[in-house]
Short mmCIF file of C-alpha atoms in Angstrom, two decimals:
data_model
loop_
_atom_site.label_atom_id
_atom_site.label_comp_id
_atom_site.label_asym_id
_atom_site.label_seq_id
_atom_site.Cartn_x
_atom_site.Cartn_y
_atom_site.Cartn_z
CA UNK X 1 1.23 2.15 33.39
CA UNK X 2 -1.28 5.53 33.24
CA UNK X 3 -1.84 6.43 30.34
CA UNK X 4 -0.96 10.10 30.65
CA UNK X 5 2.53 8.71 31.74
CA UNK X 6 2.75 6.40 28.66
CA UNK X 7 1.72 9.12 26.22
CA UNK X 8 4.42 11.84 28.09
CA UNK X 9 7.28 9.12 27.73
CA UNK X 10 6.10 8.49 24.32
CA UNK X 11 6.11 11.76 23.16
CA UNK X 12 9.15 12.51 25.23
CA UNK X 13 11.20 9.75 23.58
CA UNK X 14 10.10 10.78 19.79
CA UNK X 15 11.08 14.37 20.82
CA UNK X 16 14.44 13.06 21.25
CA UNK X 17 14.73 10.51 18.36
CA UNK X 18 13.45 13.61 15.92
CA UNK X 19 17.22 14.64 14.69
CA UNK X 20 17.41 10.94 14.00
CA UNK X 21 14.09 10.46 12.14
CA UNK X 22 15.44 13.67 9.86
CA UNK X 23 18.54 12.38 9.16
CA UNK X 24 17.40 9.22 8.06
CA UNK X 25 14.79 11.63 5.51
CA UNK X 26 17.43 13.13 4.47
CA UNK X 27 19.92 9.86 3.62
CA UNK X 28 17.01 8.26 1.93
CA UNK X 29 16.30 11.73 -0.41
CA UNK X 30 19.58 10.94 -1.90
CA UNK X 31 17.95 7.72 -3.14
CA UNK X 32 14.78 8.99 -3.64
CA UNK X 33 14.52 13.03 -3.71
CA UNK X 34 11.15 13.77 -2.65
CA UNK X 35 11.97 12.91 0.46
CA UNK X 36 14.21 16.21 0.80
CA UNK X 37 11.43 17.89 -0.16
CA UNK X 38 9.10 20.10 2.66
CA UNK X 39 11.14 18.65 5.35
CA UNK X 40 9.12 21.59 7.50
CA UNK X 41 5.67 19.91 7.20
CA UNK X 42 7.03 16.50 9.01
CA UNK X 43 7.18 18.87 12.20
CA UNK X 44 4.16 20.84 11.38
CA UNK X 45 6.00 23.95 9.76
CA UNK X 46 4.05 25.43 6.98
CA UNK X 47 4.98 28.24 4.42
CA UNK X 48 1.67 30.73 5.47
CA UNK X 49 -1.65 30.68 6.16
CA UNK X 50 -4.21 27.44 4.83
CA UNK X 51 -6.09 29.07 2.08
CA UNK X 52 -8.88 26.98 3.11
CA UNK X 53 -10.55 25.23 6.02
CA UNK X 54 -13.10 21.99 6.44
CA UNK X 55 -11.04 20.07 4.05
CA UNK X 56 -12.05 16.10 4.45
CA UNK X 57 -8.70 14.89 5.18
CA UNK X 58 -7.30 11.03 4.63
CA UNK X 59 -3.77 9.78 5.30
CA UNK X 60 -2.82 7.26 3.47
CA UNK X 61 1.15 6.35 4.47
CA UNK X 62 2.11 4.42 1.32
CA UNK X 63 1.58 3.73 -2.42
CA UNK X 64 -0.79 0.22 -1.77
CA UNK X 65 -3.01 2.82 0.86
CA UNK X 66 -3.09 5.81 -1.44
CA UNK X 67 -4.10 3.38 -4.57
CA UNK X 68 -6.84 1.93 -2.41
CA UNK X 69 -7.72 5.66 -1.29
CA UNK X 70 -8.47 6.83 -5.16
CA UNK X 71 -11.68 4.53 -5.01
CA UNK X 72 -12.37 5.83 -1.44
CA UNK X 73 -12.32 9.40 -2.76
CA UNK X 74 -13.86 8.67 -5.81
CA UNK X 75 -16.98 7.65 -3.73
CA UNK X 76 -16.43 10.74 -1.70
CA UNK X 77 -16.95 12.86 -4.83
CA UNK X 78 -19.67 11.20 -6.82
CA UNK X 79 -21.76 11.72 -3.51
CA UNK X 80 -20.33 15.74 -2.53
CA UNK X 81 -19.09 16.97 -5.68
CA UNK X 82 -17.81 20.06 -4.24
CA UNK X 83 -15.78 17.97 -1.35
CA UNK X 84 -12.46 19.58 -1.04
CA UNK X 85 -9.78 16.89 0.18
CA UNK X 86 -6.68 16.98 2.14
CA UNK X 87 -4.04 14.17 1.34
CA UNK X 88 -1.40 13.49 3.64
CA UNK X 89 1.66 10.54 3.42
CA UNK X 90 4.77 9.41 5.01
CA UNK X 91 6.14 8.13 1.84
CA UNK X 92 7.70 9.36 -1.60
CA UNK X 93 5.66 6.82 -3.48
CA UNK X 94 2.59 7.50 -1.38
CA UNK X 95 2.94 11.10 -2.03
CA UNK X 96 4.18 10.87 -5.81
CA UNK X 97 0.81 8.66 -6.91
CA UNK X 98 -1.67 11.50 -5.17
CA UNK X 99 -0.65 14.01 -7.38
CA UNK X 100 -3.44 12.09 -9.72
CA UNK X 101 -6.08 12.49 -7.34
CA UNK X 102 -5.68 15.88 -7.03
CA UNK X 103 -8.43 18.85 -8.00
CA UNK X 104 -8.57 22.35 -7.35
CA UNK X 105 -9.05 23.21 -3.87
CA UNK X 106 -7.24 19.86 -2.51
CA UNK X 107 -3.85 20.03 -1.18
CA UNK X 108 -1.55 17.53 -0.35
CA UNK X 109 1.49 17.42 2.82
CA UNK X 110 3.09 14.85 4.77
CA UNK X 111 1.91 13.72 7.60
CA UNK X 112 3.50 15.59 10.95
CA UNK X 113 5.98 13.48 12.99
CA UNK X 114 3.53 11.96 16.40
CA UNK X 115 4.87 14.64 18.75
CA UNK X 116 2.65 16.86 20.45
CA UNK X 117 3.92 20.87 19.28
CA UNK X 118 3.73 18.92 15.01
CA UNK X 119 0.59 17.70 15.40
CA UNK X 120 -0.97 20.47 17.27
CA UNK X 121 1.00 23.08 14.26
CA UNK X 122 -0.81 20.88 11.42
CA UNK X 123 -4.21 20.41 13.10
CA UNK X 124 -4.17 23.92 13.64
CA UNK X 125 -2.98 24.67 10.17
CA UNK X 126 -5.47 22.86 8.28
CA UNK X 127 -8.77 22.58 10.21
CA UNK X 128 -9.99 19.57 8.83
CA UNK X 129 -13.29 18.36 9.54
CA UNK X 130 -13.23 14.90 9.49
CA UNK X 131 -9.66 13.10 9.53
CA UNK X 132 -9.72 9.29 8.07
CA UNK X 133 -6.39 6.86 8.37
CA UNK X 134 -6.27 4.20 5.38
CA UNK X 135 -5.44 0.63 6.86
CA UNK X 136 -3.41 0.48 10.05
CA UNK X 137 -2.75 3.98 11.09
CA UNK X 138 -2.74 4.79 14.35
CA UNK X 139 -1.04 7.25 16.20
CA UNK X 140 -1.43 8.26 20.28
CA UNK X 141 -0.35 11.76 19.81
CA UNK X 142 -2.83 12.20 17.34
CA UNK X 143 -5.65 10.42 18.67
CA UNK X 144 -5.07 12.32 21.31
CA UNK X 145 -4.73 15.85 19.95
CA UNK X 146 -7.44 15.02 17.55
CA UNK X 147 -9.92 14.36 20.64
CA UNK X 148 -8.73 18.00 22.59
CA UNK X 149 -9.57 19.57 18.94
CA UNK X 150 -12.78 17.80 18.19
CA UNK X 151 -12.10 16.26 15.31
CA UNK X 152 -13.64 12.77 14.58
CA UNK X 153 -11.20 10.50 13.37
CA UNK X 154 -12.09 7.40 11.12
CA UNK X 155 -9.70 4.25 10.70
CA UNK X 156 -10.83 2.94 7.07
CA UNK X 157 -10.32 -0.01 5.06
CA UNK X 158 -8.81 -1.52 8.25
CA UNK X 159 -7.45 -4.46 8.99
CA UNK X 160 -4.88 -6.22 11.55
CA UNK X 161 -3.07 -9.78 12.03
CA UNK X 162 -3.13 -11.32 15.01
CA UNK X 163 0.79 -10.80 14.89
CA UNK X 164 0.29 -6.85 14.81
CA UNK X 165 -2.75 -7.29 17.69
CA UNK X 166 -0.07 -9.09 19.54
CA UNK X 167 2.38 -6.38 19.51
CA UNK X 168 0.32 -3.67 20.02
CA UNK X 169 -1.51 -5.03 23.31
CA UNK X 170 2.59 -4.71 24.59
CA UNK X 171 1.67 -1.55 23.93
CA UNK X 172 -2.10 -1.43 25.61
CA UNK X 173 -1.07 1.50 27.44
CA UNK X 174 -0.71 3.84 24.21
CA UNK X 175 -2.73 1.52 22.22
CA UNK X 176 -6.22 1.48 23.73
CA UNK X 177 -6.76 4.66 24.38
CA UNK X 178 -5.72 5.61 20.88
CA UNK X 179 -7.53 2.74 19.57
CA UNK X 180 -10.57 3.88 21.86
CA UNK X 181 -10.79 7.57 20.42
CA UNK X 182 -11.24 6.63 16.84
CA UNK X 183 -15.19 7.56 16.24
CA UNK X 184 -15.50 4.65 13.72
CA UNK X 185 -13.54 1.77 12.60
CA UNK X 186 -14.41 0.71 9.09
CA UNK X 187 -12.95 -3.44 9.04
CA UNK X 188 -12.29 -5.14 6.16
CA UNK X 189 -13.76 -8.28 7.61
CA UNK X 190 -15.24 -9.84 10.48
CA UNK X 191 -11.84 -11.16 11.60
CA UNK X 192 -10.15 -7.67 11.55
CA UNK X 193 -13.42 -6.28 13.30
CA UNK X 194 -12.88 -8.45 16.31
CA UNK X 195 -9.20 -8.36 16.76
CA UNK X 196 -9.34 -4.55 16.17
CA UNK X 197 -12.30 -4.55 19.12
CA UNK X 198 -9.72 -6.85 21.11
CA UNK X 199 -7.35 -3.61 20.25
CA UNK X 200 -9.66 -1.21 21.95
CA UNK X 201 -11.90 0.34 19.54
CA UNK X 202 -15.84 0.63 20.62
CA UNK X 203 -17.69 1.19 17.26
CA UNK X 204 -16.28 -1.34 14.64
CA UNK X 205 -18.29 -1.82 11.07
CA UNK X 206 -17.18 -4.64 8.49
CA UNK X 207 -17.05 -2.58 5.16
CA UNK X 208 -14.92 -4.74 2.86
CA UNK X 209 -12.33 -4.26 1.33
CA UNK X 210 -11.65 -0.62 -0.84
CA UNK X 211 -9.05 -2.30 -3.00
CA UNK X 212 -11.39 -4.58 -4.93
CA UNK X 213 -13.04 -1.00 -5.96
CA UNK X 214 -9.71 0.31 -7.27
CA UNK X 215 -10.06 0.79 -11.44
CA UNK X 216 -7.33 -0.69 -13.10
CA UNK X 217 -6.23 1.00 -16.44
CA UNK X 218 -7.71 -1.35 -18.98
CA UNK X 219 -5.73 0.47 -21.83
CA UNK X 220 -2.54 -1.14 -19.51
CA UNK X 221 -3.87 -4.40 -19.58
CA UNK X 222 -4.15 -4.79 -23.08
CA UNK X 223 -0.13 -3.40 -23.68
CA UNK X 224 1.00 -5.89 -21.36
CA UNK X 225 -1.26 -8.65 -23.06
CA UNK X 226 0.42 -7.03 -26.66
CA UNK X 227 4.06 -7.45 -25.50
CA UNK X 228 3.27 -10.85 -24.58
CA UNK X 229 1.91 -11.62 -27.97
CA UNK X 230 5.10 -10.28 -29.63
CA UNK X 231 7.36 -12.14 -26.99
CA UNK X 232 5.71 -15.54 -28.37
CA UNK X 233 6.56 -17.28 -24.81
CA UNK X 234 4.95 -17.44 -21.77
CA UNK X 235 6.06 -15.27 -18.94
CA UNK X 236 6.50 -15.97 -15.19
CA UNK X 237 6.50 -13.03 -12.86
CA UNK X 238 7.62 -12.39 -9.50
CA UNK X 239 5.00 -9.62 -8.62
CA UNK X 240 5.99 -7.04 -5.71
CA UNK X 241 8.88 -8.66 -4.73
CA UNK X 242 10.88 -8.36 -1.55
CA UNK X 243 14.01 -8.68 -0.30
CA UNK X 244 15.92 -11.87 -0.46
CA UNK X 245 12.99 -13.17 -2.40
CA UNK X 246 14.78 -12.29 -6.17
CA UNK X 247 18.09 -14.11 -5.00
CA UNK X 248 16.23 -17.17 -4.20
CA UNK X 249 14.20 -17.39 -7.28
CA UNK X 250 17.33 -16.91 -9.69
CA UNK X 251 19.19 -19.03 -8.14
CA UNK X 252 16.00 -22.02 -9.07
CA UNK X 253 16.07 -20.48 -12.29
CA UNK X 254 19.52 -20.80 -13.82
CA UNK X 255 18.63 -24.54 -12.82
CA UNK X 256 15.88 -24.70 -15.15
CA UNK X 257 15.94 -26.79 -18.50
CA UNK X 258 16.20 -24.33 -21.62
CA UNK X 259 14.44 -23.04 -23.04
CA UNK X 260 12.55 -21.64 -20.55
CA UNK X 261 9.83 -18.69 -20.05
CA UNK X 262 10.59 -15.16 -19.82
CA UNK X 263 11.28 -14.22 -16.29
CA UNK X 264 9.69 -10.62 -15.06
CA UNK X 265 10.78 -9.12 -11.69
CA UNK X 266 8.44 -6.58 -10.24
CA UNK X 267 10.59 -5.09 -6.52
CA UNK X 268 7.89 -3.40 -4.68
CA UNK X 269 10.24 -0.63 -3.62
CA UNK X 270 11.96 1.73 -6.53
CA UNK X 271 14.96 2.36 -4.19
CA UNK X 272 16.21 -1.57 -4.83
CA UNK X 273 15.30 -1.37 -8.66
CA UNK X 274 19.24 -0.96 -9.52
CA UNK X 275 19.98 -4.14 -6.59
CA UNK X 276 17.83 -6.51 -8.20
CA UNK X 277 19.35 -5.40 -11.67
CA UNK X 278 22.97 -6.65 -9.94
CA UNK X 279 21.27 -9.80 -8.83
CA UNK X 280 20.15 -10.63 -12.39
CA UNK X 281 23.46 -9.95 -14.14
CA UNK X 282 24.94 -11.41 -11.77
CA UNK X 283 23.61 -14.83 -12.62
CA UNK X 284 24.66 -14.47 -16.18
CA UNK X 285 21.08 -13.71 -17.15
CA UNK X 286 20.38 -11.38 -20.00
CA UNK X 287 18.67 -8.60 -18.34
CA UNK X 288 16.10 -5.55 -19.81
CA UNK X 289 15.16 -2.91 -18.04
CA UNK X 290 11.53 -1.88 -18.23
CA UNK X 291 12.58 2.09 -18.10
CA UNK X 292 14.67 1.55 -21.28
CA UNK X 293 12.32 1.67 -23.68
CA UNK X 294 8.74 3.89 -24.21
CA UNK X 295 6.14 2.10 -25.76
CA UNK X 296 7.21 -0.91 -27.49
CA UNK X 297 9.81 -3.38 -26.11
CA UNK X 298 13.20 -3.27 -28.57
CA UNK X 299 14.49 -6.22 -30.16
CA UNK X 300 16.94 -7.23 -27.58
CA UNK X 301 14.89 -6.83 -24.83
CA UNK X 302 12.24 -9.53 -26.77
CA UNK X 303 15.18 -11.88 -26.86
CA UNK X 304 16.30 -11.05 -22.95
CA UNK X 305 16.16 -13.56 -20.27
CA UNK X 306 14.50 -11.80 -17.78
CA UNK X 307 12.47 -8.23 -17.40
CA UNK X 308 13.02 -6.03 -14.71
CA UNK X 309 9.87 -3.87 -14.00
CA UNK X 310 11.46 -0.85 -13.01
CA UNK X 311 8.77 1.64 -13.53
CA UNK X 312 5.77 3.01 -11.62
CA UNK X 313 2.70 2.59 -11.76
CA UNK X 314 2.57 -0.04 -14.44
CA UNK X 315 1.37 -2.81 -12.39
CA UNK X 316 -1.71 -3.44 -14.91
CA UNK X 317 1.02 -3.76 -17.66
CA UNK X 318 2.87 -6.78 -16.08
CA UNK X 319 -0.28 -8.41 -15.40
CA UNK X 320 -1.35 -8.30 -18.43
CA UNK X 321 2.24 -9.49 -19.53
CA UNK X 322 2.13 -12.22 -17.19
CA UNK X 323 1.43 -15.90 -18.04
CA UNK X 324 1.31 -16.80 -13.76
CA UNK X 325 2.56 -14.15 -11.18
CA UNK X 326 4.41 -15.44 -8.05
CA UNK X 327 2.81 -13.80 -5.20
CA UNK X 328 5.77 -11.58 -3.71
CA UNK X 329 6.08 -11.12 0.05
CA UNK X 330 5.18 -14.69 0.44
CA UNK X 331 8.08 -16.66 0.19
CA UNK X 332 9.69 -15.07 3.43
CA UNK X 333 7.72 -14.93 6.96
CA UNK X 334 6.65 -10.73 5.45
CA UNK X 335 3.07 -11.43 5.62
CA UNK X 336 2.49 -11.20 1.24
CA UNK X 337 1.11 -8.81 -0.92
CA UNK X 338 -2.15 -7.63 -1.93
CA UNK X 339 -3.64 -10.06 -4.40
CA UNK X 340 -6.83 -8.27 -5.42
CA UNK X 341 -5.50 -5.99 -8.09
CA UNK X 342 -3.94 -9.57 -10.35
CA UNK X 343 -7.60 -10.77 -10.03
CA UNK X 344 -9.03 -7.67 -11.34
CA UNK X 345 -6.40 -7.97 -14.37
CA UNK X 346 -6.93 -11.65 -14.81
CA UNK X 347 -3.56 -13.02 -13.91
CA UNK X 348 -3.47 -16.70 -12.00
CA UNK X 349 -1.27 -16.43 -8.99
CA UNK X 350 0.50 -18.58 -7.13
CA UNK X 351 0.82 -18.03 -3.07
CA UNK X 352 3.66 -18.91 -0.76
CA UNK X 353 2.50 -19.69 2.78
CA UNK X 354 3.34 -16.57 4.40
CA UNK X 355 -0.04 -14.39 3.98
CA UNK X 356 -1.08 -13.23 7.01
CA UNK X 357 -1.34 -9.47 5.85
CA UNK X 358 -3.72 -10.65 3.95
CA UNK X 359 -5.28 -13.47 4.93
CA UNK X 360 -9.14 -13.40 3.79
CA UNK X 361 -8.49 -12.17 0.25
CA UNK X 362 -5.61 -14.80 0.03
CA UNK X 363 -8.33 -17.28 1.29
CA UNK X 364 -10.93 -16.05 -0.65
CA UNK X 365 -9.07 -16.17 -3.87
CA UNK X 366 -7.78 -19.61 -2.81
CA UNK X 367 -11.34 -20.96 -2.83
CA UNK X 368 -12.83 -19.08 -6.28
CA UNK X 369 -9.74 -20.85 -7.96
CA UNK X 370 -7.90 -17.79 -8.94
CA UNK X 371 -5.07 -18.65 -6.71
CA UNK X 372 -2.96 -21.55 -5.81
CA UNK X 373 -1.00 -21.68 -2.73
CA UNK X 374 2.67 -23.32 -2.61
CA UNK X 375 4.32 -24.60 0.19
CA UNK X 376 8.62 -23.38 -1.33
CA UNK X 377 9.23 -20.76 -3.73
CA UNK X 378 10.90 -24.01 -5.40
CA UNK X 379 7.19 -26.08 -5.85
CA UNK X 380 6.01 -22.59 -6.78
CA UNK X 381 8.63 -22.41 -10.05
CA UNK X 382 7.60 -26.10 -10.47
CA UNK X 383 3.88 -25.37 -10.86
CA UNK X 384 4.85 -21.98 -12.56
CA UNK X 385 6.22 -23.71 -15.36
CA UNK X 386 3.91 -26.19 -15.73
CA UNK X 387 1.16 -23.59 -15.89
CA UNK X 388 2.96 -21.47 -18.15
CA UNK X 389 2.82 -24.59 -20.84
CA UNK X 390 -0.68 -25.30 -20.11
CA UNK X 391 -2.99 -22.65 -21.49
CA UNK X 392 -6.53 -24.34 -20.85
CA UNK X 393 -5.57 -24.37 -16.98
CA UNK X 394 -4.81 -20.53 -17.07
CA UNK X 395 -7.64 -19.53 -18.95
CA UNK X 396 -9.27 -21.33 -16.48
CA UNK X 397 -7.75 -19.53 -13.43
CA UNK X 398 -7.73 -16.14 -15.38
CA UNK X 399 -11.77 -16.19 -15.31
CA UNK X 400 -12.06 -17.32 -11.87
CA UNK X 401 -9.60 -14.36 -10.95
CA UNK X 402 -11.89 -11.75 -13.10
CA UNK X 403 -15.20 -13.03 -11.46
CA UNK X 404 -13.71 -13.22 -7.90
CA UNK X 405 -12.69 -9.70 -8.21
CA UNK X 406 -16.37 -8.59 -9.65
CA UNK X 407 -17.79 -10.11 -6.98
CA UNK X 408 -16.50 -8.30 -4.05
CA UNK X 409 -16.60 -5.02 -5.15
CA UNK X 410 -19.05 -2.19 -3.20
CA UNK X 411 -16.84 -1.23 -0.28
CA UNK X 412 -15.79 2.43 -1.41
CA UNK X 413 -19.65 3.24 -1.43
CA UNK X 414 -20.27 1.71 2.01
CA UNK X 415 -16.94 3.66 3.70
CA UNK X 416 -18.40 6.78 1.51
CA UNK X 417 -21.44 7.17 3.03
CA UNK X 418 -20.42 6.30 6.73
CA UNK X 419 -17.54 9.01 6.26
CA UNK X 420 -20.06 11.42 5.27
CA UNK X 421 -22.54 10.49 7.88
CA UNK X 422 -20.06 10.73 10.74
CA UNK X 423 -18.64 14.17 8.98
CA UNK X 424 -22.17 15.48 9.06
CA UNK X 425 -24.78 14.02 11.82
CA UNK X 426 -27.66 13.42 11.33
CA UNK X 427 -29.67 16.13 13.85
CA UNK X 428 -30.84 14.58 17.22
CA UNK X 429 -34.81 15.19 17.01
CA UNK X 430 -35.83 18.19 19.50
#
């Protein structure tokens, strides 16, 4: 198919889904309110005229991108301190955890829906002067509006499976050209860099990764490595955990002999906090709730069964907490979770064999000996609990975890200075 035909029946077909796509905003604010909030920028609506131009602007959709964007912009500002950034996201979590990296002169918005009159409104709005997508963002309405503006777009800290290549060549028509109009492609690794130049995209760098530069709150670490202390038992952890993943590992863990470590659930989305909670009581388990207590862990809640981790941004606490984390996202064909920030606390994990989101760090990890990978959930609560009772071999796996994270650390200064380079060329000589 043309591509000018594919990108008028694309943009023809979100036109028409739009009531749709605002209706589900709106169902989900009741959940989560934020996402009630500003419904005007999704279509490019904005209160009055941008108080400032030339902002460098970076979308990063979620919480994992916007967490691995704080050491991107960090970078940004050691090397401009004056830069002035402009943060955009399509989630509440995303959105909610950039308040932090804001600083006078930023501003923050969602990203517009991908139709043609939004994106034009907010390009025209903001005047960015270099616009950089965190991870797998790519758009063809954008791409393409950001090419009739002149705006040099940057696709950093990417990556994509050979499952996501797959899907998107069904797509080649939309895909390539979009994929084709990014100015620079910043990979994670050489794997990424080919199948994103299978994709489409001409100039493709291998970076690394941003999230082994993310700083995690050392002052967190140490609480979660206190409450353990008072516990005076080890603790297993299901760490980011998805859906159906919490039913099966309750249901292995009535089974278990008494007594028996303290269980901590970590769901990766806020919105199933109160589901999992069911789940738990459900099973007879005595449950406490993370977002019960302040600073210090009540009595009951030391003599609980299991831990929910209901709270945000607090993932440094239940690493430090943790004895072994279960890697969630695993267990289930959803491709895992990001493993780098455990390593960086010094938690052992333990991988199911569904990693394909992130396969190198998984493999990488694998082979320093700061992860193990099981074949079940079931051989992973085996080899939980025998690691839980065997401290030498998680003191061993802790410091292989904290030296595999030191060493691959650099990338926010590499994707830094090519931002900056492509934001300002250098001069052709006359």
């Amino acid at each position: 198919m043309p591509e000018g035909l594919a990108l008028a029946l694309y943009a023809a077909a979100l036109r028409l889904l739009t009531p749709l796509y605002l209706l589900r905003l709106w169902r989900r604010g009741a959940r989560e309110p934020l996402y009630r909030q500003a419904l005007g920028e999704r279509l490019g609506f904005y209160g009055g005229a941008s108080t400032e131009r030339g902002r460098l602007w970076i979308h990063a959709v979620s919480l994992g991108e916007t967490r691995a964007a704080s050491a991107l912009v960090a970078a940004l500002r050691e090397r401009e301190p004056g830069l002035r950034i402009l943060l955009t996201h399509s989630t509440a979590t995303g959105r909610e955890a950039a308040q932090v990296l804001l600083r006078d002169g930023d501003a923050l918005t969602w990203l517009p829906y991908d139709t043609p009159g939004a994106v034009r409104r907010f390009l025209r709005h903001w005047q960015p002067r270099l616009g950089v997508l965190m991870e797998t963002e790519v758009w063809p309405v954008l791409q393409n509006e950001a090419r009739c503006a002149r705006l040099p777009m940057v696709l950093a800290n990417a990556r994509l499976s050979e499952k996501s290549l797959r899907q998107g060549l069904r797509f080649e028509s939309l895909m390539r050209p979009a994929a084709r109009r990014l100015a620079l492609v910043l990979a994670q690794t050489d794997a990424d860099a080919g199948r994103l130049r299978a994709m489409g995209a001409l100039r493709v760098e291998v970076a690394g990764n941003l999230k082994y530069d993310i700083a995690v709150d050392p002052a967190l670490i140490a609480r979660g490595q206190a409450w353990a202390a008072r516990l005076g038992r080890p603790v297993l952890m299901l760490a980011v955990s998805r859906e159906g993943e919490e039913q099966a590992l309750l249901d292995l863990w009535v089974r278990q002999p008494l007594p028996r470590p303290l269980l901590a659930i970590v769901p990766r989305h806020p919105q199933r906090f109160d589901e999992v909670a069911a789940l738990v009581t459900q099973a007879g388990l005595a449950l406490a709730r993370r977002s019960t207590w302040t600073d210090e862990p009540p009595p009951q809640a030391l003599a609980a069964d299991v831990w929910l981790g209901d709270s945000m941004r607090e993932m440094p606490l239940y690493y430090g907490l943790a004895s072994v984390a279960l890697l969630g996202g695993s267990f289930e064909p959803l491709g895992g979770q990001n493993l780098i920030e455990a390593a960086a606390c010094g938690c052992p994990v333990l991988a199911g064999p569904h990693t394909f989101n992130f396969a190198e760090a998984t493999e990488l990890a694998l082979a320093a000996g700061a992860a193990e990978r099981c074949a079940t959930l079931g051989e992973a609560v085996t080899r939980g609990l025998t690691l839980c009772a065997d401290a030498p071999s998680r003191g061993t796996m802790a410091a292989a975890a904290l030296a595999f994270a030191g060493a691959n650390r650099g990338a926010a200064g590499r994707m830094a200075d090519a931002l900056l380079a492509v934001s300002h060329p250098t001069p052709s000589p006359p």
